[in-house]
Amino acid sequence: QVQLVESGGGLVQAGGSLRLSCVASGISFRLNAMGWYRQGPGNQRELVAGITNIGKRNYADSVKGRFTISTDNTVNTVTLQMDSLRPEDTGVYYCNAEGPFGVRGWGQGTQVTVSS
């Protein structure tokens, strides 16, 4: 399994910004894709943003134009820049990674809270 460690969560006011970071370890190969999921209060876990090893990105409709996902594949990191945050963005954000040979991994999650 891939070990993933997230950081950057916190408490911000509506309209503010946060940058989440996830670092992958325990591997010696390039990952196929990395992404961010979140689980808000009373909601199921959902995909927020993902990026493949060829740079193809996808976003949930609710975050398009406000969030930006990027990677540094040399060191297997993924970053989520979150701007214009809204209270409905509140939740636990989880990093996910996919690699060859069926390798998968999840981070422990980082809390993001957006106040009105």
Coordinates of N, CA and C in Angstrom, one line a residue:
Q1 N 0.8 -1.2 0.0 CA 0.0 0.0 0.0 C 0.9 1.3 0.0
V2 N 0.3 2.3 -0.5 CA 0.9 3.6 -0.5 C 0.6 4.3 0.8
Q3 N 1.5 5.0 1.4 CA 1.3 5.8 2.6 C 1.1 7.2 2.2
L4 N 0.0 7.9 2.6 CA -0.3 9.2 2.3 C -0.5 10.1 3.5
V5 N 0.1 11.2 3.5 CA 0.0 12.1 4.7 C -0.5 13.5 4.2
E6 N -1.7 13.9 4.7 CA -2.2 15.2 4.3 C -1.9 16.3 5.3
S7 N -1.9 17.5 4.9 CA -1.7 18.7 5.7 C -2.4 19.9 5.1
G8 N -2.6 20.9 5.9 CA -3.0 22.2 5.4 C -4.5 22.5 5.8
G9 N -5.2 21.6 6.4 CA -6.6 21.9 6.8 C -6.6 22.9 7.9
G10 N -7.8 23.5 8.2 CA -7.9 24.4 9.2 C -9.3 25.1 9.2
L11 N -9.4 26.2 10.0 CA -10.6 27.0 10.1 C -10.4 28.3 9.4
V12 N -11.3 28.6 8.5 CA -11.2 29.9 7.7 C -12.6 30.5 7.6
Q13 N -12.7 31.8 7.4 CA -13.9 32.5 7.1 C -14.3 32.3 5.7
A14 N -15.6 32.4 5.4 CA -16.1 32.3 4.0 C -15.4 33.4 3.2
G15 N -15.0 32.9 2.0 CA -14.3 33.8 1.1 C -12.8 33.6 1.2
G16 N -12.3 32.9 2.2 CA -10.9 32.7 2.4 C -10.4 31.6 1.6
S17 N -9.1 31.3 1.8 CA -8.4 30.3 1.0 C -7.6 29.3 1.9
L18 N -7.4 28.1 1.5 CA -6.6 27.1 2.1 C -5.8 26.4 1.0
R19 N -4.7 25.8 1.3 CA -3.9 25.0 0.4 C -3.7 23.6 1.1
L20 N -4.2 22.6 0.6 CA -4.0 21.2 1.1 C -2.8 20.6 0.4
S21 N -2.1 19.8 1.1 CA -0.9 19.0 0.5 C -1.0 17.6 0.9
C22 N -0.6 16.7 0.0 CA -0.5 15.3 0.3 C 0.8 14.7 -0.3
V23 N 1.5 14.0 0.6 CA 2.8 13.4 0.2 C 2.7 11.9 0.2
A24 N 3.1 11.2 -0.8 CA 3.0 9.8 -0.9 C 4.4 9.2 -0.6
S25 N 4.4 8.1 0.1 CA 5.7 7.5 0.4 C 5.5 5.9 0.4
G26 N 6.6 5.2 0.6 CA 6.5 3.8 0.6 C 6.5 3.1 -0.8
I27 N 6.8 3.9 -1.8 CA 6.8 3.5 -3.2 C 8.1 3.9 -3.9
S28 N 8.4 3.2 -5.0 CA 9.5 3.5 -5.8 C 9.1 3.6 -7.3
F29 N 7.9 3.9 -7.6 CA 7.4 4.0 -8.9 C 6.4 5.3 -9.0
R30 N 6.2 5.7 -10.2 CA 5.3 6.8 -10.4 C 3.8 6.4 -10.3
L31 N 3.1 7.2 -9.6 CA 1.6 6.9 -9.4 C 0.9 7.3 -10.7
N32 N -0.2 6.5 -10.9 CA -1.1 6.8 -12.1 C -2.0 8.0 -11.9
A33 N -2.5 8.2 -10.7 CA -3.4 9.3 -10.4 C -3.4 9.6 -9.0
M34 N -3.7 10.8 -8.6 CA -4.0 11.2 -7.3 C -5.2 12.1 -7.2
G35 N -5.8 12.2 -6.1 CA -7.0 13.0 -6.0 C -7.4 13.3 -4.6
W36 N -8.4 14.2 -4.5 CA -8.9 14.6 -3.2 C -10.4 14.3 -3.1
Y37 N -10.8 13.7 -2.0 CA -12.2 13.4 -1.7 C -12.6 14.1 -0.4
R38 N -13.9 14.4 -0.2 CA -14.3 15.0 1.0 C -15.6 14.4 1.5
Q39 N -15.8 14.4 2.8 CA -17.0 14.0 3.4 C -17.5 15.1 4.4
G40 N -18.6 15.7 4.0 CA -19.2 16.8 4.8 C -20.2 16.2 5.8
P41 N -20.6 17.1 6.7 CA -21.6 16.6 7.7 C -22.9 16.1 7.0
G42 N -23.2 14.8 7.4 CA -24.4 14.2 6.8 C -24.3 13.7 5.4
N43 N -23.1 13.8 4.8 CA -22.9 13.5 3.4 C -22.0 12.3 3.2
Q44 N -22.1 11.6 2.0 CA -21.2 10.6 1.7 C -19.9 11.2 1.1
R45 N -18.9 10.4 1.2 CA -17.6 10.8 0.6 C -17.7 11.0 -0.9
E46 N -17.2 12.1 -1.4 CA -17.4 12.5 -2.8 C -16.0 12.9 -3.4
L47 N -15.9 12.7 -4.6 CA -14.7 13.2 -5.3 C -14.7 14.7 -5.5
V48 N -13.7 15.4 -5.1 CA -13.6 16.8 -5.2 C -12.7 17.2 -6.5
A49 N -11.6 16.6 -6.6 CA -10.7 16.8 -7.7 C -9.7 15.7 -7.9
G50 N -9.4 15.4 -9.2 CA -8.4 14.4 -9.4 C -7.5 14.8 -10.6
I51 N -6.3 14.1 -10.6 CA -5.4 14.4 -11.7 C -4.6 13.2 -12.1
T52 N -4.4 12.9 -13.4 CA -3.8 11.7 -13.8 C -2.3 12.0 -14.1
N53 N -1.5 10.9 -14.4 CA -0.1 11.1 -14.6 C 0.2 11.8 -15.9
I54 N -0.8 12.1 -16.7 CA -0.6 12.9 -17.9 C -1.1 14.3 -17.8
G55 N -1.5 14.6 -16.6 CA -2.0 16.0 -16.3 C -3.4 16.3 -16.6
K56 N -4.2 15.2 -16.8 CA -5.7 15.5 -17.0 C -6.4 15.7 -15.7
R57 N -7.1 16.7 -15.6 CA -7.8 17.1 -14.3 C -9.3 17.0 -14.5
N58 N -9.9 16.7 -13.4 CA -11.4 16.7 -13.3 C -11.8 17.2 -11.9
Y59 N -13.0 17.9 -11.9 CA -13.4 18.6 -10.7 C -14.9 18.3 -10.5
A60 N -15.3 18.3 -9.2 CA -16.7 18.3 -8.9 C -17.3 19.6 -9.4
D61 N -18.6 19.5 -9.8 CA -19.2 20.8 -10.3 C -19.2 21.9 -9.3
S62 N -19.4 21.5 -8.0 CA -19.5 22.5 -6.9 C -18.2 23.3 -6.7
V63 N -17.1 22.8 -7.2 CA -15.8 23.5 -6.9 C -15.1 24.0 -8.1
K64 N -15.7 23.8 -9.3 CA -15.1 24.3 -10.5 C -15.0 25.8 -10.5
G65 N -13.8 26.3 -10.9 CA -13.5 27.7 -10.9 C -13.0 28.2 -9.6
R66 N -13.1 27.4 -8.5 CA -12.6 27.9 -7.2 C -11.4 27.0 -6.7
F67 N -11.4 25.8 -7.0 CA -10.3 24.9 -6.6 C -9.4 24.5 -7.7
T68 N -8.1 24.3 -7.4 CA -7.2 23.9 -8.4 C -6.3 22.8 -7.9
I69 N -6.2 21.7 -8.6 CA -5.4 20.5 -8.2 C -4.1 20.5 -9.1
S70 N -3.0 20.2 -8.5 CA -1.7 20.1 -9.2 C -0.9 19.0 -8.5
T71 N 0.1 18.6 -9.3 CA 1.0 17.5 -8.8 C 2.5 17.8 -9.0
D72 N 3.3 17.2 -8.2 CA 4.8 17.2 -8.5 C 5.1 15.7 -8.5
N73 N 5.1 15.1 -9.7 CA 5.3 13.6 -9.8 C 6.7 13.2 -9.4
T74 N 7.7 14.1 -9.4 CA 9.0 13.7 -9.1 C 9.1 13.3 -7.6
V75 N 8.3 13.9 -6.8 CA 8.3 13.5 -5.3 C 6.9 13.0 -4.9
N76 N 6.0 12.7 -5.9 CA 4.7 12.2 -5.6 C 3.9 13.0 -4.6
T77 N 3.7 14.2 -4.9 CA 2.8 15.0 -4.1 C 1.6 15.6 -4.9
V78 N 0.6 15.9 -4.2 CA -0.6 16.5 -4.8 C -1.0 17.7 -3.9
T79 N -1.4 18.8 -4.6 CA -1.8 20.0 -3.8 C -3.2 20.4 -4.3
L80 N -4.0 20.8 -3.4 CA -5.3 21.4 -3.7 C -5.4 22.8 -3.2
Q81 N -5.4 23.7 -4.1 CA -5.6 25.2 -3.8 C -7.1 25.5 -3.7
M82 N -7.6 25.9 -2.6 CA -9.0 26.2 -2.4 C -9.2 27.7 -2.2
D83 N -9.9 28.3 -3.1 CA -10.1 29.7 -3.0 C -11.6 30.0 -2.9
S84 N -12.0 31.2 -2.5 CA -13.4 31.5 -2.4 C -14.2 30.5 -1.6
L85 N -13.7 30.0 -0.5 CA -14.3 29.0 0.3 C -15.7 29.3 0.8
R86 N -16.6 28.4 0.8 CA -18.0 28.5 1.3 C -18.2 27.6 2.4
P87 N -19.2 27.9 3.3 CA -19.5 27.0 4.4 C -19.8 25.6 4.0
E88 N -20.4 25.4 2.8 CA -20.7 24.1 2.3 C -19.5 23.3 1.9
D89 N -18.3 23.9 1.8 CA -17.1 23.2 1.6 C -16.5 22.5 2.8
T90 N -17.2 22.7 4.0 CA -16.7 22.1 5.2 C -16.8 20.6 5.2
G91 N -15.8 20.0 5.7 CA -15.7 18.5 5.7 C -14.3 18.0 6.0
V92 N -14.2 16.7 6.0 CA -12.9 16.1 6.1 C -12.4 15.7 4.7
Y93 N -11.3 16.2 4.4 CA -10.7 16.0 3.1 C -9.7 14.9 3.1
Y94 N -9.8 13.9 2.2 CA -8.9 12.7 2.1 C -8.2 12.7 0.8
C95 N -6.9 12.4 0.9 CA -6.1 12.2 -0.3 C -6.1 10.7 -0.7
N96 N -6.2 10.5 -2.0 CA -6.2 9.2 -2.6 C -5.2 9.0 -3.7
A97 N -4.6 7.8 -3.8 CA -3.6 7.6 -4.8 C -3.8 6.2 -5.5
E98 N -3.5 6.2 -6.8 CA -3.6 4.9 -7.5 C -2.3 4.7 -8.3
G99 N -1.8 3.5 -8.2 CA -0.5 3.2 -8.9 C -0.6 1.9 -9.7
P100 N 0.5 1.4 -10.2 CA 0.5 0.2 -10.9 C 0.4 -1.0 -10.0
F101 N 0.1 -2.2 -10.5 CA 0.1 -3.4 -9.8 C -1.0 -3.4 -8.7
G102 N -2.1 -2.7 -8.9 CA -3.2 -2.6 -8.0 C -2.9 -1.9 -6.7
V103 N -1.9 -1.1 -6.7 CA -1.6 -0.3 -5.5 C -2.6 0.8 -5.3
R104 N -3.1 0.9 -4.1 CA -4.0 2.0 -3.7 C -3.7 2.5 -2.3
G105 N -4.1 3.7 -2.0 CA -3.9 4.3 -0.7 C -4.8 5.4 -0.4
W106 N -5.0 5.6 0.9 CA -5.9 6.7 1.4 C -5.1 7.4 2.6
G107 N -5.2 8.7 2.6 CA -4.7 9.4 3.8 C -5.6 9.4 4.9
Q108 N -5.2 9.9 6.0 CA -5.9 9.9 7.3 C -7.0 10.9 7.3
G109 N -7.0 11.9 6.4 CA -7.9 13.0 6.4 C -7.5 14.2 7.1
T110 N -7.9 15.4 6.6 CA -7.6 16.7 7.3 C -8.9 17.5 7.3
Q111 N -9.2 18.1 8.4 CA -10.5 18.8 8.6 C -10.4 20.2 8.0
V112 N -11.4 20.6 7.2 CA -11.6 21.9 6.7 C -12.9 22.4 7.2
T113 N -12.9 23.6 7.9 CA -14.1 24.2 8.4 C -14.2 25.6 7.9
V114 N -15.3 26.0 7.3 CA -15.5 27.3 6.7 C -16.6 27.9 7.5
S115 N -16.4 29.0 8.2 CA -17.4 29.7 8.9 C -18.1 30.8 8.1
S116 N -19.3 31.1 8.4 CA -20.1 32.1 7.7 C -19.6 33.5 8.0

